[in-house]
Coordinates of C-alpha atoms and ligand atoms in Angstrom, one line a residue:
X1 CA -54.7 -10.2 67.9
X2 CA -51.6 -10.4 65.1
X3 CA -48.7 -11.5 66.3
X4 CA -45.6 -10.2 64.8
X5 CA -42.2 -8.2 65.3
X6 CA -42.0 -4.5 67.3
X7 CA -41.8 -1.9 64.9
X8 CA -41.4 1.7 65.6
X9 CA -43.9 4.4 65.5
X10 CA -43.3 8.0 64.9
X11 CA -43.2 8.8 68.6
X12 CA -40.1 6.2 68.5
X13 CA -41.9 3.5 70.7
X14 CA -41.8 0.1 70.0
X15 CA -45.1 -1.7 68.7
X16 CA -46.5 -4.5 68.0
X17 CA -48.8 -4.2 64.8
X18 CA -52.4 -5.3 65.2
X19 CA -55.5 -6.1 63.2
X20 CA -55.6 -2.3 61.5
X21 CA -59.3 -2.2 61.4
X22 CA -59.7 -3.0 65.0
X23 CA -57.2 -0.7 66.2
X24 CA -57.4 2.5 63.4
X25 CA -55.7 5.5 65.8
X26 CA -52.7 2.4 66.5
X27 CA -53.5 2.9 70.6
X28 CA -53.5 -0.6 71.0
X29 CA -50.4 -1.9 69.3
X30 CA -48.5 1.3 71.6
X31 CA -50.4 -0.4 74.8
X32 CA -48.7 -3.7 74.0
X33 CA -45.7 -2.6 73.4
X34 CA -45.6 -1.0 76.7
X35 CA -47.7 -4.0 78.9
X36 CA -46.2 -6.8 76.7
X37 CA -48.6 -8.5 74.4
X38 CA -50.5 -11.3 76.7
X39 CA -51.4 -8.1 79.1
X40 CA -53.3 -6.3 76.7
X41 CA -56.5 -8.4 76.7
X42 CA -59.0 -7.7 73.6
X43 CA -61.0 -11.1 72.8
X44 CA -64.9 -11.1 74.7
X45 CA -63.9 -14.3 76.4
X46 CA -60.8 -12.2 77.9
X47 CA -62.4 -9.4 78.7
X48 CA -65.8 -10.0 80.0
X49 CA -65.2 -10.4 83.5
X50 CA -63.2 -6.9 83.5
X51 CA -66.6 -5.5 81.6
X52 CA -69.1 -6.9 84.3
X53 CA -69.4 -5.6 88.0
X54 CA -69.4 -8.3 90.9
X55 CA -73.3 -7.9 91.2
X56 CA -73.5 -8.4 87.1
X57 CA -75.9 -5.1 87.7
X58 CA -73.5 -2.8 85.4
X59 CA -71.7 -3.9 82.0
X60 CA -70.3 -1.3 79.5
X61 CA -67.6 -2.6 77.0
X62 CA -63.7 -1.2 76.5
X63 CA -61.5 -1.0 73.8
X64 CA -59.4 -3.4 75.8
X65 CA -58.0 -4.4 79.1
X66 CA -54.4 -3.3 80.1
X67 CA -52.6 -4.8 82.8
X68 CA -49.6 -2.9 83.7
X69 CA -46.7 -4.5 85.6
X70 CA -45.2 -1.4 87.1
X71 CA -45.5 2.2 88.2
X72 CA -43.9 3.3 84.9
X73 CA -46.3 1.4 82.9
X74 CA -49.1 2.4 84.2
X75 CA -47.6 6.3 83.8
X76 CA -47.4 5.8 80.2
X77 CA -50.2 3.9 79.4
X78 CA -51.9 6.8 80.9
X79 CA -50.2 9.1 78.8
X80 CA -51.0 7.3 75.8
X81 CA -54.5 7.0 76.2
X82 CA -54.2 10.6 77.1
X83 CA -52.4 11.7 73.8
X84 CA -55.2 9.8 72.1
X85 CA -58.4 11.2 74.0
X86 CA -59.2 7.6 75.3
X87 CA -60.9 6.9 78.9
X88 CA -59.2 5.1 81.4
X89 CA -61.4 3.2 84.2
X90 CA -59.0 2.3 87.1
X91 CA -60.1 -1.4 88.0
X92 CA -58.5 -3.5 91.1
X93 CA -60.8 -6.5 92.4
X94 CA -64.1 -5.3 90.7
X95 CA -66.2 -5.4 93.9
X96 CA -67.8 -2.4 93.5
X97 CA -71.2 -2.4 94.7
X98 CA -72.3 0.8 92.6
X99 CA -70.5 0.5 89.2
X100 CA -67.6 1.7 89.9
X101 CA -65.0 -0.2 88.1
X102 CA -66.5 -1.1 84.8
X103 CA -66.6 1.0 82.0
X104 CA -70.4 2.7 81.1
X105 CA -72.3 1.7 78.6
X106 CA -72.8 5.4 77.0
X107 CA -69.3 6.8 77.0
X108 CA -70.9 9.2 74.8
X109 CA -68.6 8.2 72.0
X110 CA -65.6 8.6 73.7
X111 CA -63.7 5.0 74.0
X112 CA -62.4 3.8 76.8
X113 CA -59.8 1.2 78.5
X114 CA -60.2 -1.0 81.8
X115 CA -56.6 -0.4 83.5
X116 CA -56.1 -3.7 85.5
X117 CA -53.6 -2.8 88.9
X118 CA -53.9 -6.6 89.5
X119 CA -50.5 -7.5 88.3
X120 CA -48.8 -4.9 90.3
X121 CA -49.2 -6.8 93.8
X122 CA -45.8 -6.6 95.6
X123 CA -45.4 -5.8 98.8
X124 CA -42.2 -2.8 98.3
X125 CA -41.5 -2.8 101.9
X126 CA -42.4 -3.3 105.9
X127 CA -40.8 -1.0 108.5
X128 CA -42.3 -2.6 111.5
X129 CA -40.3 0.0 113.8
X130 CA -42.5 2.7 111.7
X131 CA -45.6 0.3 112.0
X132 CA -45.6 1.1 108.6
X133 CA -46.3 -1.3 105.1
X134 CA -45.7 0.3 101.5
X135 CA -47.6 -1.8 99.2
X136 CA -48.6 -1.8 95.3
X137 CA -51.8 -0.7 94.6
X138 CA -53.0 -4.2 93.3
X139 CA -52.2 -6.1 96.2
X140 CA -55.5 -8.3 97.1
X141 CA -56.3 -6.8 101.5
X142 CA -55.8 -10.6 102.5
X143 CA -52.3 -10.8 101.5
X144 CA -51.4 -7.4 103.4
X145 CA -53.4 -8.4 106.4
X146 CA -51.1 -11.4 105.9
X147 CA -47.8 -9.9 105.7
X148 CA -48.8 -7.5 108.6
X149 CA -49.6 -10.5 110.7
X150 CA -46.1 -12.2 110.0
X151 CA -44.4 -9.3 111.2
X152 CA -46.5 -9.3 114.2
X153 CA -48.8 -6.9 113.6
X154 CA -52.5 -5.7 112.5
X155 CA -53.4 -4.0 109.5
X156 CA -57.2 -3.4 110.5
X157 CA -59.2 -3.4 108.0
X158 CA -61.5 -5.6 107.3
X159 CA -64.1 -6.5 105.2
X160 CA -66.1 -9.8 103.3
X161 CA -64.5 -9.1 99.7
X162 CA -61.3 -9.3 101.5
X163 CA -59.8 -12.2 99.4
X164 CA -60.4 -10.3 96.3
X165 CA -60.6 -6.7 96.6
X166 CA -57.6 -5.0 96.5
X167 CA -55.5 -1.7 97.9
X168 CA -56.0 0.7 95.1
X169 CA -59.4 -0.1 95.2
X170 CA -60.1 0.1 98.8
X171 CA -58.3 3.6 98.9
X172 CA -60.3 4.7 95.5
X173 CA -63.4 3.8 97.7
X174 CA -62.3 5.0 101.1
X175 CA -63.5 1.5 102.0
X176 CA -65.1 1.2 105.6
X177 CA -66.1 -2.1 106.9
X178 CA -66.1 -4.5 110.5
X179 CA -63.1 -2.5 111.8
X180 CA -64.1 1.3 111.5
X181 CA -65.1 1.7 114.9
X182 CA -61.6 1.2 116.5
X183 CA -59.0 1.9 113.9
X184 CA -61.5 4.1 111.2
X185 CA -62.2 4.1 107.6
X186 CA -59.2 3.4 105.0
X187 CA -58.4 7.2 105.2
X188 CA -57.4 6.7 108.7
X189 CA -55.2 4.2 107.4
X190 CA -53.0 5.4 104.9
X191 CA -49.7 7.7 105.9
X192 CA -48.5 8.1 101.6
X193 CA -49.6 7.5 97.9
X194 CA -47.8 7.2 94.6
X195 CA -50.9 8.2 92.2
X196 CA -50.3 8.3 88.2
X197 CA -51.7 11.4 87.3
X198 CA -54.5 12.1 84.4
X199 CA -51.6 13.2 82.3
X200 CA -49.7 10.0 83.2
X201 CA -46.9 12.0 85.4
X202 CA -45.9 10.5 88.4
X203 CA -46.6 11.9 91.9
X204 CA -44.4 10.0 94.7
X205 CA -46.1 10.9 97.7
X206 CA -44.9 7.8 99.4
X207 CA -44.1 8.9 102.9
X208 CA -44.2 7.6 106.3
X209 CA -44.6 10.2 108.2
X210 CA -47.5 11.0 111.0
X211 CA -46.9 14.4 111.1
X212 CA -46.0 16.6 107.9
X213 CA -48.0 19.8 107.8
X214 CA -46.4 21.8 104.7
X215 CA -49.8 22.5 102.9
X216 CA -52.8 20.8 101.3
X217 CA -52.6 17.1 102.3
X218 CA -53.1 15.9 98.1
X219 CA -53.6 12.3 99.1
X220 CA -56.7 13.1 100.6
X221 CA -57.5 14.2 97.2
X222 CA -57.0 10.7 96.0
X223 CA -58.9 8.5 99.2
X224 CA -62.5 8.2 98.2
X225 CA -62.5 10.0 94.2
X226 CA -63.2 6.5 92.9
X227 CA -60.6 6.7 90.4
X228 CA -62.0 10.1 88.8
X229 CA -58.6 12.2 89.8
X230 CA -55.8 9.6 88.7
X231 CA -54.2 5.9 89.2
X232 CA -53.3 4.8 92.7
X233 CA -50.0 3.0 92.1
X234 CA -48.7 2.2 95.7
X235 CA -49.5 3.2 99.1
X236 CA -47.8 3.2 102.7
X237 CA -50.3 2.2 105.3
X238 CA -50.7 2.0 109.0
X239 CA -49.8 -1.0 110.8
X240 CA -51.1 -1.7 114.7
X241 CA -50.3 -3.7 117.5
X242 CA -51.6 -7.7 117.0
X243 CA -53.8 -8.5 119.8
X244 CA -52.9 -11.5 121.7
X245 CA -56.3 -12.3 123.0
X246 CA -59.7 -11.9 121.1
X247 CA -63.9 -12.4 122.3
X248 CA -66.3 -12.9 119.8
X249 CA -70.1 -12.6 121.1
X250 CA -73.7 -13.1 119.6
X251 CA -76.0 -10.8 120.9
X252 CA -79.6 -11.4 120.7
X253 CA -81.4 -7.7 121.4
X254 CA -85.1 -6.8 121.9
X255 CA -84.4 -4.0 119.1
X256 CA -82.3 -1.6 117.2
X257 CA -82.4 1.0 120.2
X258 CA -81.6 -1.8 122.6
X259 CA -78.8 -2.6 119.9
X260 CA -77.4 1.1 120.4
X261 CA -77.8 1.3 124.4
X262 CA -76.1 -1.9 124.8
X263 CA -72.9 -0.6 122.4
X264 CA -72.8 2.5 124.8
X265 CA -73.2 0.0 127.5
X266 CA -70.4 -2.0 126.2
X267 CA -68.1 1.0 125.3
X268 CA -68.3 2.0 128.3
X269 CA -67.0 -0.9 130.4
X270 CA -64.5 -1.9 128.0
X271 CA -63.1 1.0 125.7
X272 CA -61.3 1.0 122.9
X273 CA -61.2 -2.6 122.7
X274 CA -64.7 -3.2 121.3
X275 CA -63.1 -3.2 117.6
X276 CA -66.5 -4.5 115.6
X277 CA -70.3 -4.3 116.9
X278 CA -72.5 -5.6 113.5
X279 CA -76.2 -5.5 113.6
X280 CA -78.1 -8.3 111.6
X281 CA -81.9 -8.7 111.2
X282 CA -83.3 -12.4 112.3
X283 CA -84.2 -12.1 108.4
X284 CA -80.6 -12.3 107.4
X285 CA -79.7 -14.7 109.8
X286 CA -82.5 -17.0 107.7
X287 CA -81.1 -16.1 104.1
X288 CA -77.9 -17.3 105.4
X289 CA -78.9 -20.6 106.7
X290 CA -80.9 -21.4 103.6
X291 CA -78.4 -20.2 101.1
X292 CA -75.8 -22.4 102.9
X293 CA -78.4 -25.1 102.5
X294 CA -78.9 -24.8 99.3
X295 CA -75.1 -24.7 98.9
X296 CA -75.0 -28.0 101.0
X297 CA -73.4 -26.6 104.4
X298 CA -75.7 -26.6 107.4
X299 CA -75.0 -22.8 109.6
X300 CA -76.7 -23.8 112.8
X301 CA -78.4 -20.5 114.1
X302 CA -75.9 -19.8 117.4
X303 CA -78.9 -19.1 120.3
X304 CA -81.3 -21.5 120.8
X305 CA -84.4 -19.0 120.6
X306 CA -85.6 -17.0 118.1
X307 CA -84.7 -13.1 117.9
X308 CA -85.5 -10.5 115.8
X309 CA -82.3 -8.7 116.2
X310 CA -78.8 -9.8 117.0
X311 CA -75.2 -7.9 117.0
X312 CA -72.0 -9.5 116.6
X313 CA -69.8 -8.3 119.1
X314 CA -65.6 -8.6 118.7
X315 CA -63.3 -7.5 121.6
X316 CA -59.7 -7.6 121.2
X317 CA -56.2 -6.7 123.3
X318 CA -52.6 -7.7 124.1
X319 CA -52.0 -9.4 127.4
X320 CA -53.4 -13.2 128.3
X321 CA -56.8 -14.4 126.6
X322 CA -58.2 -15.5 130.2
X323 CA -58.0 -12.0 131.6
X324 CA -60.0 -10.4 128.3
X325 CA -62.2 -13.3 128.4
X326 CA -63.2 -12.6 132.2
X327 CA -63.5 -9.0 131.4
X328 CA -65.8 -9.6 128.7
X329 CA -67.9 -12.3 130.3
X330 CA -68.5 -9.5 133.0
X331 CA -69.3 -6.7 130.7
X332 CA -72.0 -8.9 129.2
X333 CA -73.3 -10.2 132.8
X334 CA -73.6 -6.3 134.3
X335 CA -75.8 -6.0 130.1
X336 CA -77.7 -9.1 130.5
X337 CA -78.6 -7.5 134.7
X338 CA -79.6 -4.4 133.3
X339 CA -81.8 -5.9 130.9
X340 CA -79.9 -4.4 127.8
X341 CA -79.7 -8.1 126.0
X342 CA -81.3 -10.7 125.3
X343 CA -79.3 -13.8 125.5
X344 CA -75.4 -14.1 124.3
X345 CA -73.2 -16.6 123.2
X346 CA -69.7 -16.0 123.5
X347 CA -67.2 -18.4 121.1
X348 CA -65.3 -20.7 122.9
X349 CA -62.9 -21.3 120.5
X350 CA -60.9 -19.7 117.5
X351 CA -63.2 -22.0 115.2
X352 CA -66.8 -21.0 116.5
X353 CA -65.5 -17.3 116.3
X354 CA -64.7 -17.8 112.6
X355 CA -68.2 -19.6 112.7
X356 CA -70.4 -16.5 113.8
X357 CA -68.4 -14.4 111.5
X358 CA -68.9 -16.5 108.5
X359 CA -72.9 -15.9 109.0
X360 CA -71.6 -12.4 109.0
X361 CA -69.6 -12.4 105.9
X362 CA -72.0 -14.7 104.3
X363 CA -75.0 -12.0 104.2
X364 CA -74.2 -10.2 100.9
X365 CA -73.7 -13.4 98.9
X366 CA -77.0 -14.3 100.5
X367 CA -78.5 -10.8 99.7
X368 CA -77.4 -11.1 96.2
X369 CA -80.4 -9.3 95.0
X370 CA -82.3 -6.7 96.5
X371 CA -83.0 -2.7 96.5
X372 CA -79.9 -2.3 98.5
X373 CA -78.9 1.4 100.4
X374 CA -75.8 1.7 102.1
X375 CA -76.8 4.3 104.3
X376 CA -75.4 6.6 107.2
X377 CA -77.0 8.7 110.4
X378 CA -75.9 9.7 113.5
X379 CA -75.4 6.2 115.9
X380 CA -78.3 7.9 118.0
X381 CA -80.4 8.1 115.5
X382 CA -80.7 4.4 113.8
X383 CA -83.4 3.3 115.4
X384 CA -85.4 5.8 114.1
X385 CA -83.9 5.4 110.6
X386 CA -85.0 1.5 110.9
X387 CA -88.5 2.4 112.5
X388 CA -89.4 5.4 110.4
X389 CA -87.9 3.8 107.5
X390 CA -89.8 0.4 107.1
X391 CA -93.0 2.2 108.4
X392 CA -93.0 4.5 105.2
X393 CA -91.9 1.4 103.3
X394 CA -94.2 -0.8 104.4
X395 CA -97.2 1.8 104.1
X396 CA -96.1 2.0 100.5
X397 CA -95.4 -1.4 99.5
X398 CA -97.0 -4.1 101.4
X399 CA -95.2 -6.9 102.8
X400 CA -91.7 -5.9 102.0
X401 CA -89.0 -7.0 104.3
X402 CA -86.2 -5.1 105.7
X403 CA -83.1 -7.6 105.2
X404 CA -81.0 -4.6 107.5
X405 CA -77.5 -5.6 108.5
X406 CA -74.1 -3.6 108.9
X407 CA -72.3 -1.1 110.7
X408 CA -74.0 -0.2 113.6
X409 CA -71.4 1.1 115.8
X410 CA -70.2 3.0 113.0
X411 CA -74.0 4.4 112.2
X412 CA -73.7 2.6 108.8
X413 CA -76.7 0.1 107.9
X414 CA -77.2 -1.9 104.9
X415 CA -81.2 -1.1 104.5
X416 CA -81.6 -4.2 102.3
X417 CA -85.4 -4.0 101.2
X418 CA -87.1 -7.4 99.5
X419 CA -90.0 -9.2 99.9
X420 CA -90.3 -12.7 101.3
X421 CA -90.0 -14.3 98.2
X422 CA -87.4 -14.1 95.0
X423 CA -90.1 -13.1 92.6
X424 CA -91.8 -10.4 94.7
X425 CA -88.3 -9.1 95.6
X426 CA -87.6 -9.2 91.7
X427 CA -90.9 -7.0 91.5
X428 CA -89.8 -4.8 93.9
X429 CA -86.4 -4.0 92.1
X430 CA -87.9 -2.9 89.1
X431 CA -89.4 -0.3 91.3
X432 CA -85.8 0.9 92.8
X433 CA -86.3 4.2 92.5
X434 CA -89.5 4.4 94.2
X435 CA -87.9 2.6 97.0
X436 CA -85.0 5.1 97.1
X437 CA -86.8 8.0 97.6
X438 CA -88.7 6.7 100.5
X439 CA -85.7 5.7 102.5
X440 CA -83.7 8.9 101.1
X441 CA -86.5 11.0 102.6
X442 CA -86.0 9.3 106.1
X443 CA -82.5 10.3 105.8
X444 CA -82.6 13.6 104.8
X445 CA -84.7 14.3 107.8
X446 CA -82.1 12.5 110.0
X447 CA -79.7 14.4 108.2
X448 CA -77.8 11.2 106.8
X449 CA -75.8 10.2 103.9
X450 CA -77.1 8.1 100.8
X451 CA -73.6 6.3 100.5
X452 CA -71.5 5.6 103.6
X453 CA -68.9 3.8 102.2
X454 CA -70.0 2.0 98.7
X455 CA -69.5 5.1 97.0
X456 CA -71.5 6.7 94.3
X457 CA -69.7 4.7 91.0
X458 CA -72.8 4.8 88.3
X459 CA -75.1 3.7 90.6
X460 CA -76.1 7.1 92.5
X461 CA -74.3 9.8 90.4
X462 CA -77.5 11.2 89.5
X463 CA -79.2 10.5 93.0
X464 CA -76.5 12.4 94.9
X465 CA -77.6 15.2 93.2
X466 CA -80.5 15.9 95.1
X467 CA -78.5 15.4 98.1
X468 CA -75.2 17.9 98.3
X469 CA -75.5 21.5 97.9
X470 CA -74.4 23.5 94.4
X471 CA -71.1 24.7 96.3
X472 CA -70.4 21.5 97.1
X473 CA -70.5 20.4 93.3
X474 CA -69.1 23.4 92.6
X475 CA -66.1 22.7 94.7
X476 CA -65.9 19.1 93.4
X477 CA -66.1 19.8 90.0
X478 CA -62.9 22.8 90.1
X479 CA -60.7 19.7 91.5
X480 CA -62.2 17.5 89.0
X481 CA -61.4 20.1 85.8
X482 CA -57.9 21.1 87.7
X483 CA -56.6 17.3 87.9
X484 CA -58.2 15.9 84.9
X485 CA -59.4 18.5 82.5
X486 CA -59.5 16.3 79.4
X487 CA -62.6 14.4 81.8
X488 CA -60.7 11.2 81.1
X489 CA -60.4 9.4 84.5
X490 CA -63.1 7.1 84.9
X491 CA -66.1 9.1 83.2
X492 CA -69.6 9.0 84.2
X493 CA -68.6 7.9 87.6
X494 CA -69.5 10.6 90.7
X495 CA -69.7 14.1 88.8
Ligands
FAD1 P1 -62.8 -2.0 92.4 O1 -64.2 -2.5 92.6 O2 -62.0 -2.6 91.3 O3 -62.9 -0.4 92.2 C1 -63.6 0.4 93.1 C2 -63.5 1.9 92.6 O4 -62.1 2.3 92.8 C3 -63.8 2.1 91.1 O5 -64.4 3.4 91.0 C4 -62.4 2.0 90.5 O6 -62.4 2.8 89.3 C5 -61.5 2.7 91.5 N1 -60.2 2.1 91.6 C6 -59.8 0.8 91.8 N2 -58.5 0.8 91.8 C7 -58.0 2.0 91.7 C8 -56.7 2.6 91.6 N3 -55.6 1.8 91.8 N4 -56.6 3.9 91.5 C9 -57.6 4.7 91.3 N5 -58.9 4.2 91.3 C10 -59.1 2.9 91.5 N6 -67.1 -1.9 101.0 C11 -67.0 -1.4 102.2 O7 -66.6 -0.2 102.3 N7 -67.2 -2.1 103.3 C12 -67.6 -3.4 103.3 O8 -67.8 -4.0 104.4 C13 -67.8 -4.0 102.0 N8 -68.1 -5.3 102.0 C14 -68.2 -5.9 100.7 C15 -68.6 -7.2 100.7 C16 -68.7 -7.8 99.4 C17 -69.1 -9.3 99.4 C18 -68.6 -7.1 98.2 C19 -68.7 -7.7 96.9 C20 -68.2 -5.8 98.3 C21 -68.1 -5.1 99.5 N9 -67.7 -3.8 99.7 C22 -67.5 -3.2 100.9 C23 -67.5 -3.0 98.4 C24 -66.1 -3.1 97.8 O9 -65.5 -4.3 98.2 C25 -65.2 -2.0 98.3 O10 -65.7 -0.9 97.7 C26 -63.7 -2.2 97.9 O11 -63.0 -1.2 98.6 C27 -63.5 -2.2 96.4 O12 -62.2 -2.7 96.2 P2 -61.8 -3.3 94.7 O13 -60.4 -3.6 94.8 O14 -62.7 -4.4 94.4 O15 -62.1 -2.1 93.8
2HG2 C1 -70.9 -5.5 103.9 O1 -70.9 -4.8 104.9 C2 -70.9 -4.9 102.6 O2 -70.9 -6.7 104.0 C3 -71.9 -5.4 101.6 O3 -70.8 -3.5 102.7 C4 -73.3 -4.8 101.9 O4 -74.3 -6.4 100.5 C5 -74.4 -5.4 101.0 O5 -75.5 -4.7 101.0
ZN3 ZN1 -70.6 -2.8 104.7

């Protein structure tokens, strides 16, 4: 990139003159002038982790990457890539599982720009009399989790790309995770939003209210559109009571339906304060102990027999540890009578908690690469979706293993599909559609959902077709033309 002296341009903005043959319209010398030079990132080496997604499934190169510091500059580095008929993809931690947050490889001509929200991570404000924590849009979920926690309180969610992903993001993706079944999906968690809009004005929607009923709720607009609608700048979120006193349990169970019964079982004799009930397939359990191997780390399997099924249980509440501990320890006795589990472990300690979620967390990196659906049904019906499922699977490919792990208590399973080994798995993935539309045909009869909290991104824009009525595009695309009519947020993403 030339370095040099701000000039002005006829729009009296300051710029920064560039190579003239890489940069013909001028966009990119009015971008630096607005982001400062070193945030407007144009060499391959600086730009290709912006260009790749996290499973390196999805690359599509930019014009450049921008990386606003502030509300203001986002707004009119918007407005300039508006005014020039450029693309803007909203990016925050790039841990999209579909394709989300990289630009496409066909833009069909149309040039585009990855808009970075990672240097706009401050934390604007905590009102811990509200319960309440307005953030900026690039703040990483660890650090507010964090900050909640110093000011004695929970911000819920919770999810293994914690330490990268980031707010924006999360909202963009209405991001679910370990903690849906007590507190909800992201949506449940936000009160305001400050969104840049396609035209690079500035909505300030930051409020902290619980109740406010004066028409169409437009944040909701925002939650979930996967940065097709506009920029998520900042956001005030819920904060919650910090328990004082946590369980975690390992759950061996015959089955997926004993999996369900024993999460009624459980709800029922202790409430609200089962926050996370995860199901995982003995088969992940093994990926996870041999890719830690591999990686030199030894994760000793937590029962000492063998299961096909296990759920990781967490229970949480104020008052003393003994007295949740006691009640826990009886709500899995009055289980283990009644013959709905297996065997159960319950952590001891802080450190073998973290231990029996780290197998948890671990799965994904373990399940790098596989014909992965992230799929929902009714709670009561998973253990149809899983026996149904692999049955048709199985009846059309052979051998193939269901590496099934997730949100059970949310009716959200990762239906993973491999084979035993790396090169038959590879096989199989080259026949990913195939293996969609068996498992999509399970759902639709179990009337489920193809994305329950991935999102569509690139990966199942076309799928989701086949899948939502013509209303429902309809409706989706008025909003879409209304907000954005130049098509310019994030293209080839969802519509
Ligand atoms: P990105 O990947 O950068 O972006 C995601 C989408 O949001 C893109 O479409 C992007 O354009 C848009 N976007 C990003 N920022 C903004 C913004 N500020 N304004 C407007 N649009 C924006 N997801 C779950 O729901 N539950 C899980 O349990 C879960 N676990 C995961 C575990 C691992 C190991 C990985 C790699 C991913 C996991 N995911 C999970 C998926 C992913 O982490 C989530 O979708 C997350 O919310 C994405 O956040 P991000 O900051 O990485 O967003
Ligand atoms: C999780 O729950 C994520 O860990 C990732 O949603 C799911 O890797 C996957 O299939
Ligand atoms: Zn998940």
């Amino acid at each position: 990139m030339a370095g040099g002296g701000a000039n002005r341009d006829n729009t009296g903005m300051a710029t920064i003159p560039h190579d003239a043959a890489a940069d013909p319209s001028g966009l990119l010398s009015r971008l630096a002038a607005v982001v400062g030079e070193r945030n407007l990132l144009t060499s391959a080496a600086d730009t290709a982790a912006y260009y790749t997604d996290w499973r390196r499934a999805f690359s599509g190169a930019g014009l450049a990457v921008v990386r606003p510091g502030s509300t203001e500059e986002v707004a009119q580095v918007v407005a300039l890539c508006a005014a020039a008929g450029v693309a803007v993809v909203p990016q925050s931690g790039n841990t999209s599982l579909v394709g989300g947050s990289v630009p496409i490889a066909a833009a069909g001509g149309r040039a585009q720009v990855v808009l970075s929200l990672a240097r706009m991570n401050r934390i604007r404000a905590l009102d811990a009399l509200n319960d309440t924590v307005t953030v900026e849009a690039g703040c990483v979920l660890q650090a507010v989790q964090q900050a909640a926690s110093e000011a004695g309180r929970l911000f819920p969610l919770s999810l293994a790309a914690e330490g990268s992903c980031q707010i924006g993001g999360n909202l963009s993706t209405n991001a679910g995770g370990v903690g849906v079944l007590r507190y909800g999906n992201t949506r449940d968690l936000v009160l305001g939003l400050e969104v840049v809009l396609p035209d690079g004005r500035v909505w300030n929607g930051l409020k902290g209210l619980r109740k406010d009923n004066t028409g169409y709720d437009l944040k909701h607009l925002f939650v979930g559109a996967e940065g097709t609608l506009g920029v998520i700048t900042a956001a005030v979120l819920k904060l919650f009571p910090k328990p004082s006193a946590s369980c975690t349990a390992w759950i061996a169970v015959r089955d997926p339906l004993q999996a369900v019964e024993l999460l009624a079982a459980l709800r029922a004799r202790l409430g609200d304060r089962l926050t996370a009930f995860e199901l995982i397939s003995r088969v992940c359990l093994d990926s996870v102990i041999a890719f830690t191997k591999a990686k030199g780390t030894a994760t000793p399997d937590p029962l000492p027999g063998r299961h096909d099924w296990y759920v990781l249980a967490e229970i949480t509440d104020g008052g003393a540890q003994a007295a949740l501990a006691e009640r826990t320890e009886a709500a899995l006795m009055e289980c283990a009578e009644a013959g709905i589990l297996a065997d159960v472990a319950l952590a001891q300690s802080e450190a073998q908690a973290q231990a029996l979620w780290n197998i948890r967390e671990t799965i994904p990196e373990a399940q790098f690469a596989n014909v992965k659906h992230d799929v929902s049904v009714p709670v009561s019906k998973i253990p149809q979706l899983v026996d149904e499922g692999m049955a048709a699977l199985r009846a059309k490919f052979p051998g193939c293993v269901g590496y099934i792990f997730g949100h059970i208590g949310d009716g959200n399973l990762h239906y993973n599909i491999g084979m035993a080994d790396e090169a038959g798995t590879r096989a199989l993935m080259a026949q990913s559609k195939a293996v969609n539309a068996v498992v999509y045909e399970v759902l639709a009869r179990l009337n489920g959902s193809i994305s329950a909290e991935h999102g569509l991104g690139q990966l199942k824009r076309e799928e989701i077709r086949k899948h939502k009525s013509a209303l429902e595009f309809e409706l989706m695309e008025r909003i879409k033309a209304a907000l954005d009519p130049q098509g310019l947020m994030n293209p080839g993403k969802v519509l």
